[in-house]
JSON list of C-alpha atoms in Angstrom, two decimals:
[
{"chain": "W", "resi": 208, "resn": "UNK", "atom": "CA", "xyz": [13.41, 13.65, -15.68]},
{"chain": "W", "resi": 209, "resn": "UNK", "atom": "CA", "xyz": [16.98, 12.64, -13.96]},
{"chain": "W", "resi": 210, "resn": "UNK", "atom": "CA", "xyz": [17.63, 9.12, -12.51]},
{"chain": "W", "resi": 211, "resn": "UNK", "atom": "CA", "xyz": [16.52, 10.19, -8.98]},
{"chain": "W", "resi": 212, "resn": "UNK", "atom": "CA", "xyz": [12.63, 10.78, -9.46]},
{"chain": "W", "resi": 213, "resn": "UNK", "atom": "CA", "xyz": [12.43, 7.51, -11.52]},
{"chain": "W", "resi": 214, "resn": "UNK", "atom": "CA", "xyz": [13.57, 5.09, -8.81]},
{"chain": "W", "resi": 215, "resn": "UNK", "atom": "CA", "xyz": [15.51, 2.70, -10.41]},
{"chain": "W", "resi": 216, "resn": "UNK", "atom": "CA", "xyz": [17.72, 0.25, -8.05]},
{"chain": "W", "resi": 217, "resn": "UNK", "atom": "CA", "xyz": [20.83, 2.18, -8.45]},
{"chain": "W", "resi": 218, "resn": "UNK", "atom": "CA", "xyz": [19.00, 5.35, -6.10]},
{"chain": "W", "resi": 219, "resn": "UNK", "atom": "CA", "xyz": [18.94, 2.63, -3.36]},
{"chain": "W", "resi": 220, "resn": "UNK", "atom": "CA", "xyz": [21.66, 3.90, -0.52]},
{"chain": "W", "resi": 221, "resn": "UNK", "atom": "CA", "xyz": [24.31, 2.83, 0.96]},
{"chain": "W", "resi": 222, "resn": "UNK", "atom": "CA", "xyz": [23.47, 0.17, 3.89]},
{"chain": "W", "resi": 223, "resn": "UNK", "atom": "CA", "xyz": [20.12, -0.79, 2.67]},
{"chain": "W", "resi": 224, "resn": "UNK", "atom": "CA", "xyz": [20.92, -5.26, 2.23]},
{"chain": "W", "resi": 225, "resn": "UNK", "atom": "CA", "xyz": [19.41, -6.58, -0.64]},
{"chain": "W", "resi": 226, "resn": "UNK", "atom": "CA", "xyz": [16.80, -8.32, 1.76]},
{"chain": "W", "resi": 227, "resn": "UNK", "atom": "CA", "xyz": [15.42, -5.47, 3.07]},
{"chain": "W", "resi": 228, "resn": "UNK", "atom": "CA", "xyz": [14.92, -4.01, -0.63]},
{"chain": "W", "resi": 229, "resn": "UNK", "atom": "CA", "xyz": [13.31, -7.29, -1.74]},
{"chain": "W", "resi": 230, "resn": "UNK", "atom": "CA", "xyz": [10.80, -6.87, 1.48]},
{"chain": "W", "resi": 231, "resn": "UNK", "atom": "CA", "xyz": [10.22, -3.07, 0.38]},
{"chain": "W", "resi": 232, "resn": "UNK", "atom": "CA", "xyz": [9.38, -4.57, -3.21]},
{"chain": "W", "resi": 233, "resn": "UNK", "atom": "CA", "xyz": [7.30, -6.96, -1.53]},
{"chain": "W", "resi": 234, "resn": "UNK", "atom": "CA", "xyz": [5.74, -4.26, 0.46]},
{"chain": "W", "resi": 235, "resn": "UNK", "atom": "CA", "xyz": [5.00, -2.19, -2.16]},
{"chain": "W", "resi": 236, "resn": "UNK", "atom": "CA", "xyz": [3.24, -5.04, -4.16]},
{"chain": "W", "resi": 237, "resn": "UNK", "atom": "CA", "xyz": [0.74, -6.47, -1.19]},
{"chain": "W", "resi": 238, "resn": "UNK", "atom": "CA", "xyz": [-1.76, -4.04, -1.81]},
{"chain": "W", "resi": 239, "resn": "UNK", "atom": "CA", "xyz": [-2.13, -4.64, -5.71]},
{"chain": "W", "resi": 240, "resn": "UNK", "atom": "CA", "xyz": [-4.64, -7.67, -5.86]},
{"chain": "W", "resi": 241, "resn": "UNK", "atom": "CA", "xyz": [-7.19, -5.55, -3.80]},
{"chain": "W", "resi": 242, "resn": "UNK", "atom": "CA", "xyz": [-6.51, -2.37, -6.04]},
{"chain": "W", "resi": 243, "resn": "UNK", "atom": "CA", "xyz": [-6.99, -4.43, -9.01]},
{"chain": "W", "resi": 244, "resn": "UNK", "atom": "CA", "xyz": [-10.32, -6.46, -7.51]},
{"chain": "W", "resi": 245, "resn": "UNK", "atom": "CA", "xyz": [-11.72, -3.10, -7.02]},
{"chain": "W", "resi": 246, "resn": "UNK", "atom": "CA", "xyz": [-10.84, -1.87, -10.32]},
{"chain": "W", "resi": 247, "resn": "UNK", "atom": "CA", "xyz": [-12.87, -5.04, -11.96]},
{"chain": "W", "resi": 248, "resn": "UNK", "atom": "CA", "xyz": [-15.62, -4.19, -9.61]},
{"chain": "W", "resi": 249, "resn": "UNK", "atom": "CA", "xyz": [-15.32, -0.29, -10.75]},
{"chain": "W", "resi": 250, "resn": "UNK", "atom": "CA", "xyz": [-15.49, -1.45, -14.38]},
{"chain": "W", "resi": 251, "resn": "UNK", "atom": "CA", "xyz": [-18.97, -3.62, -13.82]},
{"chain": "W", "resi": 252, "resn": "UNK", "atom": "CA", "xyz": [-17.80, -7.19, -13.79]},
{"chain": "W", "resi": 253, "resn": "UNK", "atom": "CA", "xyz": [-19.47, -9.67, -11.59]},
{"chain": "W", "resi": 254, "resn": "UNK", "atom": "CA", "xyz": [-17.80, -10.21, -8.65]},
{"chain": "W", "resi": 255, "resn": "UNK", "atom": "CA", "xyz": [-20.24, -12.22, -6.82]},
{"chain": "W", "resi": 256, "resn": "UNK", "atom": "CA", "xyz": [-22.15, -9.53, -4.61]},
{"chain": "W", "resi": 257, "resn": "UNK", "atom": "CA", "xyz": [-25.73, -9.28, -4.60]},
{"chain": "W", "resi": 258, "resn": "UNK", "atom": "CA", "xyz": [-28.19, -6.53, -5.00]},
{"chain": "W", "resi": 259, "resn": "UNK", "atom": "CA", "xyz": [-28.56, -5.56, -1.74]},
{"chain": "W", "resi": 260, "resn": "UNK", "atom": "CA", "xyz": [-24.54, -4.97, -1.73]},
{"chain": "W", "resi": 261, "resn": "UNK", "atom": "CA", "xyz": [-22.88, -1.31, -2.59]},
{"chain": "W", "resi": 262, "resn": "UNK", "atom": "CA", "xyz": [-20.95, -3.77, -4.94]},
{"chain": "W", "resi": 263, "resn": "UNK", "atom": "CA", "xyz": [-23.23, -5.22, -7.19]},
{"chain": "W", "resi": 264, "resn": "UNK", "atom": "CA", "xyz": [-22.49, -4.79, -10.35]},
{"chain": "W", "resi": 265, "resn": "UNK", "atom": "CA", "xyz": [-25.17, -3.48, -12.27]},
{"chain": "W", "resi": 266, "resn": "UNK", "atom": "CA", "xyz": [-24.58, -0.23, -10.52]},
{"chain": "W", "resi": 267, "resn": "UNK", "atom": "CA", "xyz": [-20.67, -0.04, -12.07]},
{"chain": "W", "resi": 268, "resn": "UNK", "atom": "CA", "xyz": [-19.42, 1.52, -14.24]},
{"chain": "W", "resi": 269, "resn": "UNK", "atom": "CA", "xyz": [-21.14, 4.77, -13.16]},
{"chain": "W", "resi": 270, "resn": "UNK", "atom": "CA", "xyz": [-20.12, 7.74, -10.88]},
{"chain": "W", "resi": 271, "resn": "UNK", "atom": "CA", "xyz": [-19.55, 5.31, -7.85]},
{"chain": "W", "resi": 272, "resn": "UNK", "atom": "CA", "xyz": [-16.67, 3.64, -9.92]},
{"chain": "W", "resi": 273, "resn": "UNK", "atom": "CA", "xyz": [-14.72, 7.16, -9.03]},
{"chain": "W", "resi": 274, "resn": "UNK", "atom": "CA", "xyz": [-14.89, 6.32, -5.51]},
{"chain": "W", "resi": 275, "resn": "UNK", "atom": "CA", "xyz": [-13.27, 2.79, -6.07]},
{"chain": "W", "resi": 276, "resn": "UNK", "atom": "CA", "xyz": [-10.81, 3.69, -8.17]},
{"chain": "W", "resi": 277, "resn": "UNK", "atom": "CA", "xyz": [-9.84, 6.94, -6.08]},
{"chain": "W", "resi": 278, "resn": "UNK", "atom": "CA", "xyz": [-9.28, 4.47, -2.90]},
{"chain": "W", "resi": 279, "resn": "UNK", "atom": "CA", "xyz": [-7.00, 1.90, -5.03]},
{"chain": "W", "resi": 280, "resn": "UNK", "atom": "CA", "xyz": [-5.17, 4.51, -6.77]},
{"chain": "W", "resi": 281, "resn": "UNK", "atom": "CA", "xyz": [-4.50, 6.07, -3.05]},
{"chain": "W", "resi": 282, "resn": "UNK", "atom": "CA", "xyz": [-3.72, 2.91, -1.85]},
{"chain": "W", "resi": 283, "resn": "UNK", "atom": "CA", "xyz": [-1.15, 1.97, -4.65]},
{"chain": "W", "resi": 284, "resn": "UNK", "atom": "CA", "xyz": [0.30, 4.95, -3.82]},
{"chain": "W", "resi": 285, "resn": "UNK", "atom": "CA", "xyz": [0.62, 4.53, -0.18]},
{"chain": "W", "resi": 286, "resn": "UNK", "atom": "CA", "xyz": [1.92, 1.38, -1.38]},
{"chain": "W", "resi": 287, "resn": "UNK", "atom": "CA", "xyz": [4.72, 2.83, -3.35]},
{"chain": "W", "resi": 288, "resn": "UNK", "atom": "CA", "xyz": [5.66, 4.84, -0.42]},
{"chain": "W", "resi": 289, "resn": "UNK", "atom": "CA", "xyz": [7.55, 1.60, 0.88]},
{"chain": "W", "resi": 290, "resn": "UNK", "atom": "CA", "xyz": [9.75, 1.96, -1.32]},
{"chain": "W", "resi": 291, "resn": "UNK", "atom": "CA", "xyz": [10.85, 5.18, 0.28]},
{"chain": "W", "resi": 292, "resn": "UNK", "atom": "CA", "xyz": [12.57, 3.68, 3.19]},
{"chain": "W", "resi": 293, "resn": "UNK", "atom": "CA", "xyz": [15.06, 2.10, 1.07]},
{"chain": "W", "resi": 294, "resn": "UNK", "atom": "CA", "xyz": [15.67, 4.95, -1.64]},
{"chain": "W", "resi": 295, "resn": "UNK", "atom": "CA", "xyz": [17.33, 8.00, -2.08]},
{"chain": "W", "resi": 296, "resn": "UNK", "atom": "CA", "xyz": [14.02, 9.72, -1.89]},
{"chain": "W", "resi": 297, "resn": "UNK", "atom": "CA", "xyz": [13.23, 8.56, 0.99]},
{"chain": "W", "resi": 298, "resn": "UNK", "atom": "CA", "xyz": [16.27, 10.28, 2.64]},
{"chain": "W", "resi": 299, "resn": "UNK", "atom": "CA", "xyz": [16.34, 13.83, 0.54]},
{"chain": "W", "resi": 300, "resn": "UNK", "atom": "CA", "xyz": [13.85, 15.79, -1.52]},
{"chain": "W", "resi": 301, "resn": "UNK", "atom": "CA", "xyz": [14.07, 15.10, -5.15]},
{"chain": "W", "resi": 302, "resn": "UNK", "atom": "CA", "xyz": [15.94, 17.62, -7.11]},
{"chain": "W", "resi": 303, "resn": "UNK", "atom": "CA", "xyz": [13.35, 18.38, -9.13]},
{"chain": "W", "resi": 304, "resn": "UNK", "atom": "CA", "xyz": [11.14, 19.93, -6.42]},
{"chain": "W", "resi": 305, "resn": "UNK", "atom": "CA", "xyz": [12.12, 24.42, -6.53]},
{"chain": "W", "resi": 306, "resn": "UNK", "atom": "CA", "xyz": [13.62, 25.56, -3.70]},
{"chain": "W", "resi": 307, "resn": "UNK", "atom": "CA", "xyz": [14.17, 22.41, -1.32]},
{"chain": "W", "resi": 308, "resn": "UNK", "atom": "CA", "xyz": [15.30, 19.87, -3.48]},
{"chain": "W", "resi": 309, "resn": "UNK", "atom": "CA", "xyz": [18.28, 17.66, -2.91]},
{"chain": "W", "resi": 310, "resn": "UNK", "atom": "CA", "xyz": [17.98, 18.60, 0.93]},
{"chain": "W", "resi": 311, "resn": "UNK", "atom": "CA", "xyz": [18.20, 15.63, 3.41]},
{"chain": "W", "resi": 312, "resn": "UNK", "atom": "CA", "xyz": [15.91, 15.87, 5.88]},
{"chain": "W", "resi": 313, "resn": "UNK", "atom": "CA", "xyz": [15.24, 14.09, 9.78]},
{"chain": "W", "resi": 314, "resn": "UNK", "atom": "CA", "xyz": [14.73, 10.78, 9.69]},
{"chain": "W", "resi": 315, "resn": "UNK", "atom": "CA", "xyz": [11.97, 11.19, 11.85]},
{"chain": "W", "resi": 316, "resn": "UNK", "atom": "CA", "xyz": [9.85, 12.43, 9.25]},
{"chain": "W", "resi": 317, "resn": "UNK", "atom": "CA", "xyz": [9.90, 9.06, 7.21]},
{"chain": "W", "resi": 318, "resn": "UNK", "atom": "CA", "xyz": [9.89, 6.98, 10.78]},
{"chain": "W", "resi": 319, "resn": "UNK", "atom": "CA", "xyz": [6.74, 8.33, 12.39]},
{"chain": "W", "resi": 320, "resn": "UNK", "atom": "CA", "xyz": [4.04, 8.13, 9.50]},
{"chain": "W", "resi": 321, "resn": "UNK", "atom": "CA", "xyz": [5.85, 4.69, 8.54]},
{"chain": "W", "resi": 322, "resn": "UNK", "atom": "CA", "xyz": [5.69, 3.48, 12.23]},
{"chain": "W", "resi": 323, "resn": "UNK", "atom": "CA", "xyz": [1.85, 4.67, 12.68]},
{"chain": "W", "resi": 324, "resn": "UNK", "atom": "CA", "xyz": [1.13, 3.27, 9.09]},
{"chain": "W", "resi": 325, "resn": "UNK", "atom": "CA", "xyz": [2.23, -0.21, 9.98]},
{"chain": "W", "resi": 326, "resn": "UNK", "atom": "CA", "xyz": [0.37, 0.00, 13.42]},
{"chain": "W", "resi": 327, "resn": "UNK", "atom": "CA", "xyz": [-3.11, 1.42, 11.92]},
{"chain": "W", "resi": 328, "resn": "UNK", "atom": "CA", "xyz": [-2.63, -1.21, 8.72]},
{"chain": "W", "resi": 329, "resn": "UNK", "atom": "CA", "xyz": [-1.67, -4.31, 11.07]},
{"chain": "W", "resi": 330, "resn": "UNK", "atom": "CA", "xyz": [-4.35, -3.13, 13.22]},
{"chain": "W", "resi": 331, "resn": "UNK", "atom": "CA", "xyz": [-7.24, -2.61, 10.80]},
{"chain": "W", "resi": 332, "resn": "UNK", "atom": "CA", "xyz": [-6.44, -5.88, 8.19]},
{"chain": "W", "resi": 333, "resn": "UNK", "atom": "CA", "xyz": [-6.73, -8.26, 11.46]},
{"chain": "W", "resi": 334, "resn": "UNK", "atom": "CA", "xyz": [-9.79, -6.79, 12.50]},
{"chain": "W", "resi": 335, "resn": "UNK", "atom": "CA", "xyz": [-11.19, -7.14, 9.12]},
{"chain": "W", "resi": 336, "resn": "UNK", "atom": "CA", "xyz": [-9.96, -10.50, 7.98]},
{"chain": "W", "resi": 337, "resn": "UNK", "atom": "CA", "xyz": [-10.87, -11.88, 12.00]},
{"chain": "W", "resi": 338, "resn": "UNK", "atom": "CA", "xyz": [-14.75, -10.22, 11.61]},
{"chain": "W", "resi": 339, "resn": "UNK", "atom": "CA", "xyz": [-14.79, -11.21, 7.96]},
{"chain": "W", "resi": 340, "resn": "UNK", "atom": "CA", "xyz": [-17.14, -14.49, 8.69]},
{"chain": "W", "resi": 341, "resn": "UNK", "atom": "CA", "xyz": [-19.28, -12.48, 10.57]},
{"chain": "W", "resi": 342, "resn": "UNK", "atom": "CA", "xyz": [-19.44, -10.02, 8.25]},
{"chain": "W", "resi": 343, "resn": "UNK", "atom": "CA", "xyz": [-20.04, -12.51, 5.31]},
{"chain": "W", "resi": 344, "resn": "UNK", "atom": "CA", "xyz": [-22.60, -14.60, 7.27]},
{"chain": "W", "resi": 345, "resn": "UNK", "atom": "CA", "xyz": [-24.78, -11.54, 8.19]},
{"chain": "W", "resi": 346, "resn": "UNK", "atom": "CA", "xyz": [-25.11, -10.31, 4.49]},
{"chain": "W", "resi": 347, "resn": "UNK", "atom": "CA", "xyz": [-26.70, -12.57, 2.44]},
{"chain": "W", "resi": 348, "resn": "UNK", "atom": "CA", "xyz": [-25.43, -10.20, -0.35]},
{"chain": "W", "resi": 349, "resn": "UNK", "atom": "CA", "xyz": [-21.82, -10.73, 0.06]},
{"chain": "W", "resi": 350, "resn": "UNK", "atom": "CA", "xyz": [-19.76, -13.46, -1.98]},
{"chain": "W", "resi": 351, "resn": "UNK", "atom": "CA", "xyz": [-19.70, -17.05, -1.86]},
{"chain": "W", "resi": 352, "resn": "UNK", "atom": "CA", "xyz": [-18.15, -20.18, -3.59]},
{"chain": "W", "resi": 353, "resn": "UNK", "atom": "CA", "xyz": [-15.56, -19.20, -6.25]},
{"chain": "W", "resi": 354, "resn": "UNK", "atom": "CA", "xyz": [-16.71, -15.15, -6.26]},
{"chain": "W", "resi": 355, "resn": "UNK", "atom": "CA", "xyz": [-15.56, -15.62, -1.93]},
{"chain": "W", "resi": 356, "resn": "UNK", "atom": "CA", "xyz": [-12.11, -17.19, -2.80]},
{"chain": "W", "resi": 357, "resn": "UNK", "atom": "CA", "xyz": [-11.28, -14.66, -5.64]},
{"chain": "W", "resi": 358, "resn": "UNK", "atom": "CA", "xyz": [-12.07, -11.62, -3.13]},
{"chain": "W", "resi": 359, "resn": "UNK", "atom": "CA", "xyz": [-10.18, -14.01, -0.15]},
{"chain": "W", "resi": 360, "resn": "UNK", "atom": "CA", "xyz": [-7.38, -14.23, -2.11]},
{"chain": "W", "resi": 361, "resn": "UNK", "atom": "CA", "xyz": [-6.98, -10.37, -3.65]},
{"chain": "W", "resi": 362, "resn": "UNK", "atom": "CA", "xyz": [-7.29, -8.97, 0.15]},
{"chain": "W", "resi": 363, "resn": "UNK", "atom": "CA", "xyz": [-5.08, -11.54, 1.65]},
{"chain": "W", "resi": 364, "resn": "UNK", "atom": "CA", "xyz": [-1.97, -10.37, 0.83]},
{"chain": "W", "resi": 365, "resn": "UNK", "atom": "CA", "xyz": [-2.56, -6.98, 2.68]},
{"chain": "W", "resi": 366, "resn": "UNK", "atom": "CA", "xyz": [-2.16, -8.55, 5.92]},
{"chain": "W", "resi": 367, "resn": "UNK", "atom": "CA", "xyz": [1.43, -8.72, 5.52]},
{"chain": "W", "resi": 368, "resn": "UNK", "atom": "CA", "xyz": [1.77, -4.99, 4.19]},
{"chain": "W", "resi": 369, "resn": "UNK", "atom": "CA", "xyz": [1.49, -3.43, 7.85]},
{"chain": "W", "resi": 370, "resn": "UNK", "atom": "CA", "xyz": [3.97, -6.36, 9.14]},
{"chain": "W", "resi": 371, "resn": "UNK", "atom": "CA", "xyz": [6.12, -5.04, 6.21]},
{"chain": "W", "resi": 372, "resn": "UNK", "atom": "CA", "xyz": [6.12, -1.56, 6.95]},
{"chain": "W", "resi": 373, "resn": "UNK", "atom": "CA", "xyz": [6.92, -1.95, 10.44]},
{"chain": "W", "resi": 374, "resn": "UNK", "atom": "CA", "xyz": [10.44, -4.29, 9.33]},
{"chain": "W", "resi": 375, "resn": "UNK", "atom": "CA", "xyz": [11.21, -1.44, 7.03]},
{"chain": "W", "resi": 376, "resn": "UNK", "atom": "CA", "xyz": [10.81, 1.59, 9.48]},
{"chain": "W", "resi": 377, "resn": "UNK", "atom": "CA", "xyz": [12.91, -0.84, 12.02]},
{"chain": "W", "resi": 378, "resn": "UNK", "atom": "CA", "xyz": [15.64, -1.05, 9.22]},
{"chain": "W", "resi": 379, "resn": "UNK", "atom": "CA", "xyz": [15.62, 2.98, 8.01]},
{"chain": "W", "resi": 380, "resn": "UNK", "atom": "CA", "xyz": [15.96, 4.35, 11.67]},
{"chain": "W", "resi": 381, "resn": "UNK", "atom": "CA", "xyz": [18.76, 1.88, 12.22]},
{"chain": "W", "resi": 382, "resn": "UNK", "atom": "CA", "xyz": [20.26, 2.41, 8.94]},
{"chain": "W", "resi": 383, "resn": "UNK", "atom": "CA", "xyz": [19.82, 6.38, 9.36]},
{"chain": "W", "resi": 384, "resn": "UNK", "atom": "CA", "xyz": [21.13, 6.15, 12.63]},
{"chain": "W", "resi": 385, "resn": "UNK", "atom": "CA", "xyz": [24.36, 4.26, 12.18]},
{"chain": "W", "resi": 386, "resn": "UNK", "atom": "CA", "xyz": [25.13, 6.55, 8.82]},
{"chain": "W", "resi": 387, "resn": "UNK", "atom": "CA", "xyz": [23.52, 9.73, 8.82]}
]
């Protein structure tokens, strides 16, 4: 494995300010408390919803867990993506891939996805965390008390990951268009 599919700090290009890698790091971490909250559910600890919730426990571990931890591994993933957009790999194809790798390619194809990411994720973590007392109050199965702030606080953090995106798309088409 060579230095460019691992990532390390050095990959970063030219033009990228160490701000705008910090808020890719940042980026890149928002989505990890709700991966990991899922992951506890997925395993069968308690997290507070009741029976009449597709999260209560007692049905975890078991072949729904695959479901929970497919979605947080995608998401982590998705996550990592962030990164991209202030890497080497987000600018070429790593050399590691037959044929292509080591080509640059549009910046386009990094801006678009990025820029309809951060709109979809802005869009859909302010609808959920402004419906979430509705939500909670209709279900007499979901969280309260300790269980609520626990889940509060692991999905919290993705409301600044579309936010985050969208700086870091601003910054790569600015940064790709003043050097290549």
């Amino acid at each position: 494995m060579t230095s460019n599919t691992l990532g390390h700090a050095s990959d970063t290009v030219p033009g990228v300010s160490p701000q705008v890698r910090r808020l890719a790091g940042l980026a890149s971490l928002t989505v990890l408390p709700s991966c990991v909250w899922r992951l506890v559910v997925a395993a069968g600890v308690p997290m507070g919803w009741g029976p009449g919730s597709d999260l209560y426990h007692a049905y975890y571990p078991g072949r729904e867990s695959l479901v929970l931890i497919f979605v947080s591994v995608l998401q982590e993933c998705l996550g990592l993506l962030s990164l991209g957009l202030v890497q080497r790999w987000g600018e070429e194809l790593p050399g590691w891939i037959p044929w292509v790798g080591g080509r640059r390619f549009h910046p386009l194809v990094a801006v678009v996805p990025a820029a309809l990411g951060a709109i979809v994720l802005t869009g859909i973590t302010v609808l959920g965390a402004s419906t979430w007392n509705e939500v909670n109050a209709a279900n007499p199965d979901a969280p309260t008390g300790p269980a609520l702030w626990v889940f509060n606080l692991s999905y919290v953090p993705l409301l600044l990951w579309g936010p985050l995106l969208g700086i870091l798309t601003v910054a790569y088409w600015r940064r790709r268009r003043m050097h290549g």
